[in-house]
PDB file of C-alpha atoms in Angstrom:
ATOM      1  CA  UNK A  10     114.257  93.974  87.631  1.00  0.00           C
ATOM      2  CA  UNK A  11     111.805  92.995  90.726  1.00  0.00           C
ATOM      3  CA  UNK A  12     113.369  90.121  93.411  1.00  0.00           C
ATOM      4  CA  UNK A  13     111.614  88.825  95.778  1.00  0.00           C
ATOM      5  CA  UNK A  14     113.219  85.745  97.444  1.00  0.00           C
ATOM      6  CA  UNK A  15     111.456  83.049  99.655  1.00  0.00           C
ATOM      7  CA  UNK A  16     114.424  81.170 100.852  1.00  0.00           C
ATOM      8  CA  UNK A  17     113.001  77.702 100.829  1.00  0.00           C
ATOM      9  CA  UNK A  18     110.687  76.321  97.815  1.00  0.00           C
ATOM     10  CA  UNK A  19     109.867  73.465 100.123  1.00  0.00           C
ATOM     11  CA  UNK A  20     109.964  72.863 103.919  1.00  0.00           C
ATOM     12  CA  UNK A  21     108.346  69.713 105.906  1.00  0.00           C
ATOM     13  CA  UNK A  22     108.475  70.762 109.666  1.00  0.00           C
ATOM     14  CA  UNK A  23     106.691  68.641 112.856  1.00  0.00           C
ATOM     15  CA  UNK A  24     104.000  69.831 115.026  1.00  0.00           C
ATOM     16  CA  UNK A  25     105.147  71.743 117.847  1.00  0.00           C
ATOM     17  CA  UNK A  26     108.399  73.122 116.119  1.00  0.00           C
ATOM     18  CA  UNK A  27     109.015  77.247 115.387  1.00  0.00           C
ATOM     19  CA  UNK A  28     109.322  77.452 112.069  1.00  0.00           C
ATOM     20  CA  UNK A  29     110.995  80.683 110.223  1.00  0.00           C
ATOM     21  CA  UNK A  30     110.035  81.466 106.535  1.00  0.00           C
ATOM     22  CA  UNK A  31     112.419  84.368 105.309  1.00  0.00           C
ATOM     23  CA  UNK A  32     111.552  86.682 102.684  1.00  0.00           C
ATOM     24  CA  UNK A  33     114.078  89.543 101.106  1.00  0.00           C
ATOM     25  CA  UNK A  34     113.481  92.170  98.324  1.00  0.00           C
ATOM     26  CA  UNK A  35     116.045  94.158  96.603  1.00  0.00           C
ATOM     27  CA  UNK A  36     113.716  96.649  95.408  1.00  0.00           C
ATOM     28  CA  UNK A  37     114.034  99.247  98.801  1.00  0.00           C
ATOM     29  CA  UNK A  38     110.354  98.735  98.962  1.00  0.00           C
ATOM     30  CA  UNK A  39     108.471 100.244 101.667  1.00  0.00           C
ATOM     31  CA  UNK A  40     106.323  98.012 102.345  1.00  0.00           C
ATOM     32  CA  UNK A  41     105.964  93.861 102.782  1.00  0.00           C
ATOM     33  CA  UNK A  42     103.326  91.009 102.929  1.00  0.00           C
ATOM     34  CA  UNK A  43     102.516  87.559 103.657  1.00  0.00           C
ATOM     35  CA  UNK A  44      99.577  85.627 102.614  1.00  0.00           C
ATOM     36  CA  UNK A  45      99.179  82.208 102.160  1.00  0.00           C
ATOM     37  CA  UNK A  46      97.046  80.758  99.309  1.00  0.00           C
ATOM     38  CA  UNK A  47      94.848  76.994 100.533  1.00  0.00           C
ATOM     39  CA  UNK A  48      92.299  75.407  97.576  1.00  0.00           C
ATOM     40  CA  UNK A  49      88.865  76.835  97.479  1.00  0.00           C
ATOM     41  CA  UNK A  50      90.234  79.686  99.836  1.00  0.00           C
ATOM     42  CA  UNK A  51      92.475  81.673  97.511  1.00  0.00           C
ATOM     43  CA  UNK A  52      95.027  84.008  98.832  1.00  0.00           C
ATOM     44  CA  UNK A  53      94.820  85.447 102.661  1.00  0.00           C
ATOM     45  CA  UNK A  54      96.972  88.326 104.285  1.00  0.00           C
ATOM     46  CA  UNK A  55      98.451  87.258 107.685  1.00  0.00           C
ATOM     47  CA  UNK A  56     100.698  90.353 108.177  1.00  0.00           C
ATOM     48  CA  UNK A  57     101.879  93.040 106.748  1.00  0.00           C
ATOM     49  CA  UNK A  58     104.577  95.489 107.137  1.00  0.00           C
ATOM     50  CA  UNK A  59     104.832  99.439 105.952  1.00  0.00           C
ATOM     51  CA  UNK A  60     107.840 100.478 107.509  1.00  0.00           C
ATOM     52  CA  UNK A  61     111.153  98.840 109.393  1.00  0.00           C
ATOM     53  CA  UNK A  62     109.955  97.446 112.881  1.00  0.00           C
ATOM     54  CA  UNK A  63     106.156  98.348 112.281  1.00  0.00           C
ATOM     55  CA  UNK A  64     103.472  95.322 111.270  1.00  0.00           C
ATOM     56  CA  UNK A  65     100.077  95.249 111.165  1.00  0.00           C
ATOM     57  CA  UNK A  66      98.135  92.323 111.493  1.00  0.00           C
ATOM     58  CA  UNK A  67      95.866  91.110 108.482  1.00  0.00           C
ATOM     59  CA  UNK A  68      92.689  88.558 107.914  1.00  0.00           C
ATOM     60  CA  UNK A  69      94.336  85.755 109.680  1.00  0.00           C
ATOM     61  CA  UNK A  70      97.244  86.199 112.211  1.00  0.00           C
ATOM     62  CA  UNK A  71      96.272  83.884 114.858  1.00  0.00           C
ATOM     63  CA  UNK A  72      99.205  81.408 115.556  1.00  0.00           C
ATOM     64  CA  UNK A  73     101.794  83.556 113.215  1.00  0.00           C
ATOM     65  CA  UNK A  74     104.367  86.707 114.318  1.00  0.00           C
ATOM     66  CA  UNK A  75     106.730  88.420 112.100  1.00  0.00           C
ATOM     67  CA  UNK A  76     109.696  90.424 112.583  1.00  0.00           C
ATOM     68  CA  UNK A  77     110.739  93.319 110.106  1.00  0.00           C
ATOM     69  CA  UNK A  78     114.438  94.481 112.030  1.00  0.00           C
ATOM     70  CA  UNK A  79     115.576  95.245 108.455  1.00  0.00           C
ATOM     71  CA  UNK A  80     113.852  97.124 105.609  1.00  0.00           C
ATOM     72  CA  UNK A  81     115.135  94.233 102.820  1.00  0.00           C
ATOM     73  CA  UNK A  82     113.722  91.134 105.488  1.00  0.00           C
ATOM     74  CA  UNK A  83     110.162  90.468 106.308  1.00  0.00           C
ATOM     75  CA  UNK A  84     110.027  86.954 108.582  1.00  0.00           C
ATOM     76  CA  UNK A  85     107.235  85.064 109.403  1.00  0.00           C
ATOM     77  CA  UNK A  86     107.592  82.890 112.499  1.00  0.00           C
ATOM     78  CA  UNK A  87     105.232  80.146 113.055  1.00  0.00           C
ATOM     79  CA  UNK A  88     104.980  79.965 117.176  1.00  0.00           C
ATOM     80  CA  UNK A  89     104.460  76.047 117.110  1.00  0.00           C
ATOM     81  CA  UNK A  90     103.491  74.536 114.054  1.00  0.00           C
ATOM     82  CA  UNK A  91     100.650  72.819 113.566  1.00  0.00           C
ATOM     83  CA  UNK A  92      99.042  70.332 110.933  1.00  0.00           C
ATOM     84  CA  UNK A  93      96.378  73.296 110.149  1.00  0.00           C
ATOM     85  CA  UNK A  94      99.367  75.644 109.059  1.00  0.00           C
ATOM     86  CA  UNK A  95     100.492  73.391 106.323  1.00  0.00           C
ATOM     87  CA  UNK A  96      99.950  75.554 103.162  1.00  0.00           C
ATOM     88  CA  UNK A  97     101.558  77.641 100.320  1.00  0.00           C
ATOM     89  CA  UNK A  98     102.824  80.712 101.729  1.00  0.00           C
ATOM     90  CA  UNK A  99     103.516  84.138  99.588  1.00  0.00           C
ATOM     91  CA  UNK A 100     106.380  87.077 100.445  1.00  0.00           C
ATOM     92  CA  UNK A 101     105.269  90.474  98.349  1.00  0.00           C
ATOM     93  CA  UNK A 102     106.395  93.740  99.140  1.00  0.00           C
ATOM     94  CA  UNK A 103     105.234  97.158  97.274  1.00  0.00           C
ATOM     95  CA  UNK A 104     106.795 100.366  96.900  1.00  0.00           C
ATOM     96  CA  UNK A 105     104.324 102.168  99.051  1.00  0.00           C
ATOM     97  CA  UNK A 106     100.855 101.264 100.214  1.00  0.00           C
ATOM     98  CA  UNK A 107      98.762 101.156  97.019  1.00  0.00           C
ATOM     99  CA  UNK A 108     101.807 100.243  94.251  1.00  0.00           C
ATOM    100  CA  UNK A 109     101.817  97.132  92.727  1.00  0.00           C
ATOM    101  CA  UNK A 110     102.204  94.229  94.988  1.00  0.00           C
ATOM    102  CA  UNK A 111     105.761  91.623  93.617  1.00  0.00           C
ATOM    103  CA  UNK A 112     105.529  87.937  95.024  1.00  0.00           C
ATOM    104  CA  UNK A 113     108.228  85.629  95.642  1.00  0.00           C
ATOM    105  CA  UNK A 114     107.563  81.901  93.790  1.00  0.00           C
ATOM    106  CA  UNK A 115     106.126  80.780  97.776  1.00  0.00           C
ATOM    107  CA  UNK A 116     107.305  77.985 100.251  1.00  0.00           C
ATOM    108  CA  UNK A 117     104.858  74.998 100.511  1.00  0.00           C
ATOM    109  CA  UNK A 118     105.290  73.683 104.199  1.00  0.00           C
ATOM    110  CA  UNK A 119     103.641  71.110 105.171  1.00  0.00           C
ATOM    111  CA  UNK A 120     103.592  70.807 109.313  1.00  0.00           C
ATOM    112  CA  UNK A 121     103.476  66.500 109.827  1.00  0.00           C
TER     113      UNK A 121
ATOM    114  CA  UNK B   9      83.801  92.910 104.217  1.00  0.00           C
ATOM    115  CA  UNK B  10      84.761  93.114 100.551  1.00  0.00           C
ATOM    116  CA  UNK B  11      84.431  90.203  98.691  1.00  0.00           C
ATOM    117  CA  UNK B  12      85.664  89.334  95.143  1.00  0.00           C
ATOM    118  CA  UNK B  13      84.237  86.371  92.639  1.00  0.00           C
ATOM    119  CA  UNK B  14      85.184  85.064  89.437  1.00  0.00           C
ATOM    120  CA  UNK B  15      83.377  83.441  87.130  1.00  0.00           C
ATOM    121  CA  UNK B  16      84.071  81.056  85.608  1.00  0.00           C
ATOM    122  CA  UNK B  17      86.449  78.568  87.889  1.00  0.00           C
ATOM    123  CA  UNK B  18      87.679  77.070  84.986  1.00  0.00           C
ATOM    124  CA  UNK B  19      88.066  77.424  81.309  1.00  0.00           C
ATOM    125  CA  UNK B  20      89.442  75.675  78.157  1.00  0.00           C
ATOM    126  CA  UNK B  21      89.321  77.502  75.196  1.00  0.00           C
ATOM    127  CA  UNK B  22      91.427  76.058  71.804  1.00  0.00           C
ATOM    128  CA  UNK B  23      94.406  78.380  70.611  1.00  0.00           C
ATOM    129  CA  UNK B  24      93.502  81.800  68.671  1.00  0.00           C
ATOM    130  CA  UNK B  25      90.122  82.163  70.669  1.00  0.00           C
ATOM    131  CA  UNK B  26      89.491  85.619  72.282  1.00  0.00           C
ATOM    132  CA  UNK B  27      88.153  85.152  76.053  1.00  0.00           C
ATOM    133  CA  UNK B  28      86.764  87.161  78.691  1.00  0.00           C
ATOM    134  CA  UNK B  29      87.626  86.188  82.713  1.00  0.00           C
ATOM    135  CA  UNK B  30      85.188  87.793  84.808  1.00  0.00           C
ATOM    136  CA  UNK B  31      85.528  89.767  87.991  1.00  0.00           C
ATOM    137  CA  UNK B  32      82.495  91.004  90.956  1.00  0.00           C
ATOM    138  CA  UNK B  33      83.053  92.635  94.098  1.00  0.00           C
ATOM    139  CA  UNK B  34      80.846  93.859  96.694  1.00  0.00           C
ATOM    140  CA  UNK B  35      82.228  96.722  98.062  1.00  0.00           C
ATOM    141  CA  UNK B  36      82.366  99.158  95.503  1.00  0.00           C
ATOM    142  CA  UNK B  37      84.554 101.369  97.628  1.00  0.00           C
ATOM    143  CA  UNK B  38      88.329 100.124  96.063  1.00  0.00           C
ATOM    144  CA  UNK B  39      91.410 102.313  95.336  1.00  0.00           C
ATOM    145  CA  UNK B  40      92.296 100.133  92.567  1.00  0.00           C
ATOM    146  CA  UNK B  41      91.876  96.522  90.955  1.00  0.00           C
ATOM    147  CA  UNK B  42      94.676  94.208  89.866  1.00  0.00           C
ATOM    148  CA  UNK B  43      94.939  91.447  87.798  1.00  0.00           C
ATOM    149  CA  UNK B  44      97.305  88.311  88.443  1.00  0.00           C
ATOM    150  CA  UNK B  45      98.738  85.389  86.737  1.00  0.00           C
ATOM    151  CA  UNK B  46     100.033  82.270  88.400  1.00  0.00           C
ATOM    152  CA  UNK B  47     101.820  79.876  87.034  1.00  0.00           C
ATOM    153  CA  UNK B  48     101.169  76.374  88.422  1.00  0.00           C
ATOM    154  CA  UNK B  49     103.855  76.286  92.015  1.00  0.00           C
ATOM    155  CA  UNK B  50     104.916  79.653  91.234  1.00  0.00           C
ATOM    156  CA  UNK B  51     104.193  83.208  92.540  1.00  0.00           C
ATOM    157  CA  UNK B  52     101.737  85.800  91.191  1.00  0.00           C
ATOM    158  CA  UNK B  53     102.899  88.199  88.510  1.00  0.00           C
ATOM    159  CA  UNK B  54     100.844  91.396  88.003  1.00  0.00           C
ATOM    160  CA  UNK B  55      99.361  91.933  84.310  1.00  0.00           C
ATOM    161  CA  UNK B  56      97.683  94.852  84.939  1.00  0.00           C
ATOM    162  CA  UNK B  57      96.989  97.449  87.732  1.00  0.00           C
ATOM    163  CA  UNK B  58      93.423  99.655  87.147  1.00  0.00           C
ATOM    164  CA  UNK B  59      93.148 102.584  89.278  1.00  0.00           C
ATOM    165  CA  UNK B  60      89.609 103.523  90.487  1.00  0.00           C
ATOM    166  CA  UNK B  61      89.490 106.562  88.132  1.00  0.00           C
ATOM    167  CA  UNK B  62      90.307 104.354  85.081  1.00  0.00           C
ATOM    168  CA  UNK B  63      87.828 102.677  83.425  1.00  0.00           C
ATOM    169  CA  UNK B  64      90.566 100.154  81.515  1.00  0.00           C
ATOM    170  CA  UNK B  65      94.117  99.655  81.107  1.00  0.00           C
ATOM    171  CA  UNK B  66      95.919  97.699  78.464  1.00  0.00           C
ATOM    172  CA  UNK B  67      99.053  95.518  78.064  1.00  0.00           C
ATOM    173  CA  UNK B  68      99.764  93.560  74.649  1.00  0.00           C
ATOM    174  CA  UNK B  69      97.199  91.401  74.193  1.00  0.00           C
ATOM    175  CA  UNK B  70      95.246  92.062  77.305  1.00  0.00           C
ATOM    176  CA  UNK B  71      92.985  94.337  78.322  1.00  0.00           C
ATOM    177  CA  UNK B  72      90.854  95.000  81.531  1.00  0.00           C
ATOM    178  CA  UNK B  73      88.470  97.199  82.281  1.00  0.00           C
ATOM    179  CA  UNK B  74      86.258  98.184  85.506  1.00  0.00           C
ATOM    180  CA  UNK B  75      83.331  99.573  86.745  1.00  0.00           C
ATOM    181  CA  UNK B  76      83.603 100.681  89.774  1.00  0.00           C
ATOM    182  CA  UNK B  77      79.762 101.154  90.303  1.00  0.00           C
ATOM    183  CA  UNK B  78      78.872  97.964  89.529  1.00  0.00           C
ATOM    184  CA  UNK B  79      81.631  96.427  90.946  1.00  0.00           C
ATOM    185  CA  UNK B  80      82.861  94.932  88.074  1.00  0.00           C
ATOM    186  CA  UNK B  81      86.057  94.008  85.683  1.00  0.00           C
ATOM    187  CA  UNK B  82      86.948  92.109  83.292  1.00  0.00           C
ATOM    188  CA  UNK B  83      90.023  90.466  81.109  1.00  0.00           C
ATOM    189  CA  UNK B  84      89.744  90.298  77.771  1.00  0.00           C
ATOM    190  CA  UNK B  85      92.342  88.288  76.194  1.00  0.00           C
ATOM    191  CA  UNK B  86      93.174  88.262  72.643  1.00  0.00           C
ATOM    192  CA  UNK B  87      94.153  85.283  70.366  1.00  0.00           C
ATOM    193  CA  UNK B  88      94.638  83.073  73.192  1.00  0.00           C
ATOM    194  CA  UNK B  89      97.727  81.105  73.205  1.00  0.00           C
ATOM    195  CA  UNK B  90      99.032  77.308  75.091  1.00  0.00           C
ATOM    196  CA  UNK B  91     101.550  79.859  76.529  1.00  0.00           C
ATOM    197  CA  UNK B  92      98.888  81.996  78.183  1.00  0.00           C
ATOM    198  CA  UNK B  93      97.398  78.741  80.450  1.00  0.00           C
ATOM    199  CA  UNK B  94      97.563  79.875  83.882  1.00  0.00           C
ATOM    200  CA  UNK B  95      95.322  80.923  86.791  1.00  0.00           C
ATOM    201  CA  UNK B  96      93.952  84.155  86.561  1.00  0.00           C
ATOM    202  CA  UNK B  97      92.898  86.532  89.818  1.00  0.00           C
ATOM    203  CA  UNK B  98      91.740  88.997  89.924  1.00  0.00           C
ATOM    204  CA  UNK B  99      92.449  91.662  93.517  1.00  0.00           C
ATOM    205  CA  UNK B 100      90.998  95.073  94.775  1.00  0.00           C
ATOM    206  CA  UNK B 101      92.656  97.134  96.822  1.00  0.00           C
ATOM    207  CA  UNK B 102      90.658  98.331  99.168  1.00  0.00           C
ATOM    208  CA  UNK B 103      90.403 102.374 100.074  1.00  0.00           C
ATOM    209  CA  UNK B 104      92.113 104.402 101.729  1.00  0.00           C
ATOM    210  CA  UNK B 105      89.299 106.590 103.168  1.00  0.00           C
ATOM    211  CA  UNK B 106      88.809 104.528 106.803  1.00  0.00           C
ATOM    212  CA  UNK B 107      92.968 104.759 106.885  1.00  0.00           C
ATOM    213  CA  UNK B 108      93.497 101.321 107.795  1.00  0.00           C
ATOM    214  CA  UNK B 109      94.019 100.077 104.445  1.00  0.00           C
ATOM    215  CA  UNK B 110      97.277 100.107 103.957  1.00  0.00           C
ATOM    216  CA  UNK B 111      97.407  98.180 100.662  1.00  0.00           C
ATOM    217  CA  UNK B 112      95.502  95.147 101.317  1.00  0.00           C
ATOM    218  CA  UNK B 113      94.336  93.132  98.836  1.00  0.00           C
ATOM    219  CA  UNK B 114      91.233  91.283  98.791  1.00  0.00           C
ATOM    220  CA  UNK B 115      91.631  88.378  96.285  1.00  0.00           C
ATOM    221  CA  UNK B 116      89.456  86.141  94.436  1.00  0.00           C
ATOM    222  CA  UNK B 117      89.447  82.412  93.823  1.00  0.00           C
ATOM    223  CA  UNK B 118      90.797  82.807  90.185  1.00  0.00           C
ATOM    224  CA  UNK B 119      89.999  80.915  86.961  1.00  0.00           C
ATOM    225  CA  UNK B 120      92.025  78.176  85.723  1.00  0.00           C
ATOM    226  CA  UNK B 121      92.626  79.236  82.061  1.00  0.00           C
ATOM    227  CA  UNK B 122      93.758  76.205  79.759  1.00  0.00           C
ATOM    228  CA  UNK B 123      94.670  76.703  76.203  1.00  0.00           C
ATOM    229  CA  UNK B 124      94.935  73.793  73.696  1.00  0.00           C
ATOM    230  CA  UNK B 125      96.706  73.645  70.768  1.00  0.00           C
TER     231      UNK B 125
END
């Protein structure tokens, strides 16, 4: 069956700190995603990866980075956290580009 | 920009009612239309994937359909159940024409689905 694995449920960081939230998929998808979902603003891509090494940035990708080095991993690196970044974030990846997207169960971080 | 509504936000219905969750969107220009359930603190699990060319797709007791030229769909659930509460969305996928795509999903807000017993 589909895995995708956030590797924290819950992570409470401080302003200023890089923060890492790892996502992995054992499905030898193509492609990867991260959104993150605030009340009364739904769900919103940051980036998204199609291939190893290749991103592309989506709605919202100020303050954020990412780092695909392996097909399975798709990071997302906040640069230095701040209060505005606390939120539920999403890892999905897809077989190719317009296959059904699998989520992970999210990390809530909040950023104190 | 595409943009995707549902209506209604919310919605309690007591067990064994059918329902419908509705679904607009303003760019009638989509590659395909998903719907999503989320369980409260958990991820999204797909129910059902439309393609453009489809006009509905059916799993169990759900069914969606879509109309691409009015830039609608909706979920029709069947003999509701307390097992069925969730949050619905409902995503397009925008197309692939301009290239740039790539996937993305445009989401909506979702309806909050409660089911009594």
């Amino acid at each position: 069956d589909v895995k995708v694995t956030q590797s924290s449920r819950y992570l409470v960081k401080r302003t200023g700190e890089k923060v890492f939230l790892e996502c992995v998929q054992d499905m030898d998808h193509e492609n990867m995603f991260w959104y993150r979902q605030d009340p009364g603003l739904g769900l919103r891509l940051i980036y998204f990866s199609y291939d190893v090494k290749m991103k592309e940035k989506g709605d919202i990708p100020e303050g954020y980075s990412v780092s695909r080095e392996k097909k399975e991993r798709f990071s997302l690196i906040l640069e230095s956290a701040s209060t505005n970044q606390t939120s539920m974030y999403l890892c999905a990846s897809s077989l190719h580009g317009t296959a059904n997207q699998h989520f992970g169960d999210g990390t809530r971080l909040s950023i104190l | 920009k595409q943009e995707v509504t549902q209506i209604p936000a919310a919605l309690s219905v007591p067990e064994g009612e059918n329902l419908v969750l509705n679904c607009s969107f303003t760019d009638s220009a989509i590659y395909n239309l998903q719907w999503f359930r989320q369980d409260p603190g958990k991820g999204l699990t797909s129910l059902l994937l439309i393609q453009s060319s489809q006009r509905e797709q059916t799993s169990g007791r759900l069914n969606a359909s879509l109309d691409k030229s009015s830039g609608r769909s909706t979920l029709y659930i069947a003999a509701s159940q307390p097992g069925d509460s969730a949050t619905y969305l409902c995503a397009v996928r925008g197309s692939n024409a301009g290239g740039t795509s790539y996937g993305k999903l445009t989401f909506g807000q979702g309806t909050i689905l409660t089911v009594h017993p």
